[in-house]
Amino acid sequence: MKIKNEQSMEQAILETAERLFLEKGFASTSTTQIAKAVGCNQALVHYYFRTKDNLFNTIFESKFKLFFQKVFDTTQLENMSFTDKIKHIVETHFDLLAENPKIPILILNELARQPEQIKVLRDKLHTLPEKLFSLMNRELELEIEAGRIKKIQFVDIVVTIVSLNVALFTMLPVASSVIQLTEEQQKFMMAHRRSENVNVVLSYLKP
Amino acid sequence: MKIKNEQSMEQAILETAERLFLEKGFASTSTTQIAKAVGCNQALVHYYFRTKDNLFNTIFESKFKLFFQKVFDTTQLENMSFTDKIKHIVETHFDLLAENPKIPILILNELARQPEQIKVLRDKLHTLPEKLFSLMNRELELEIEAGRIKKIQFVDIVVTIVSLNVALFTMLPVASSVIQLTEEQQKFMMAHRRSENVNVVLSYLKP
DNA sequence: ATCATAATTAATAAGTCTATTAAACCATAT
DNA sequence: ATATGGTTTAATAGACTTATTAATTATGAT
């Protein structure tokens, strides 16, 4: 079965598999379903990726890497005040999640399924967070000494930011169907919480 | 196969199934595995619950109900200042999650699998949240008028609390194996975040 | 045009999963 | 002791899963 545009069959399988794995998780997605969604024979999925685990891990690791590269990117942070840096981090983290709202749950479920995988991810992350952490830690100390920020550990700021942002994207779909929000109201809520999460973190820093 | 103590076989199946569903999710848990873990014949699982869906929903709905009954319980809140009420809500919500750390992910995954189930849950919740919300909303208005609390909506306080607490229990296990925390360090971190989550919320309320 | 190689398919092995059925087992009331 | 009804098991149907193999088709180089 020829694929219309220039996109290779291998790529088509990857993309469709990614979509299905994100939608329904690893266990509930079969290679047969992937093949059907792509419009190819089921054996072809195994021809390119040999095993379902292989296919999943290929997708998972590349998504994971891409996601955290962006999370720990420090290039935009120069020439900002400390609180502006924090604001920027909250907002870009929020926006990154808005583009990948199902990544956190995928990661949680996958690591529950294959705890050994954690070692691989630790190696993948490796030095990524270090630059950001050392940069922010240094500045945080100065701010605290100058009395502009409450005495606090940077890790607590990070935990707070990640919690607020991740929880929003994992829970809002559920919450909004329970309390029956329209598409419109959901969008409004999202935009509102984007700024509110910044507010929460910044009030937390006030001396 | 006779079960030792007085516990009935039906109950044993329920408890084992609950444990396995929480550990590995619906799709990755088979009735065969449940039976093996209980130590009975696989057909017995179907004898008592007819279908796997049935078994799961029985467990899910009872867990769900119990959990939210406790969440929305207002009996402990009398004769407290507003900020003490908030502190108490954060802490009891935290403690409830500490006892049921896998409930949030179970709910998220299950509702992704069976979106229709949401209607059932909405009916189950029904008036549960109303008492708490009306109580707190009334008091919040008074506090705002008195200038003791920043102008804010109660729903934003709730979202903040739930986000901070839920995210901690869903993410900490992953995070702590990535950064390799000992059991001891994890416990310390938990206790620390319990108070820190209170701090975050209370600073958020300051005018 | 033909040959080699890559892509794709059909067929199928081997296994697991859910669910059902009929038979065996066990306790208890008569 | 035995008939009865609830409990438990063995056996199995039927669907679906992953993965492999061999055969077919398409592609590109010579």
Tab-separated table of C-alpha atoms (C1' of nucleotides) in Angstrom, chain C residues 13-27:
chain	number	residue	atom	x	y	z
C	13	DA	C1'	2.320	-20.571	14.925
C	14	DA	C1'	1.961	-20.140	19.646
C	15	DG	C1'	0.233	-17.960	23.202
C	16	DT	C1'	-3.065	-15.190	26.182
C	17	DC	C1'	-7.471	-13.381	27.254
C	18	DT	C1'	-12.455	-13.411	28.556
C	19	DA	C1'	-16.323	-15.918	29.275
C	20	DT	C1'	-19.158	-20.036	29.532
C	21	DT	C1'	-20.472	-24.809	30.644
C	22	DA	C1'	-20.712	-28.941	32.878
C	23	DA	C1'	-19.078	-31.541	36.337
C	24	DA	C1'	-17.190	-32.104	41.102
C	25	DC	C1'	-17.133	-30.693	45.723
C	26	DC	C1'	-18.854	-29.315	50.149
C	27	DA	C1'	-21.972	-27.850	53.891
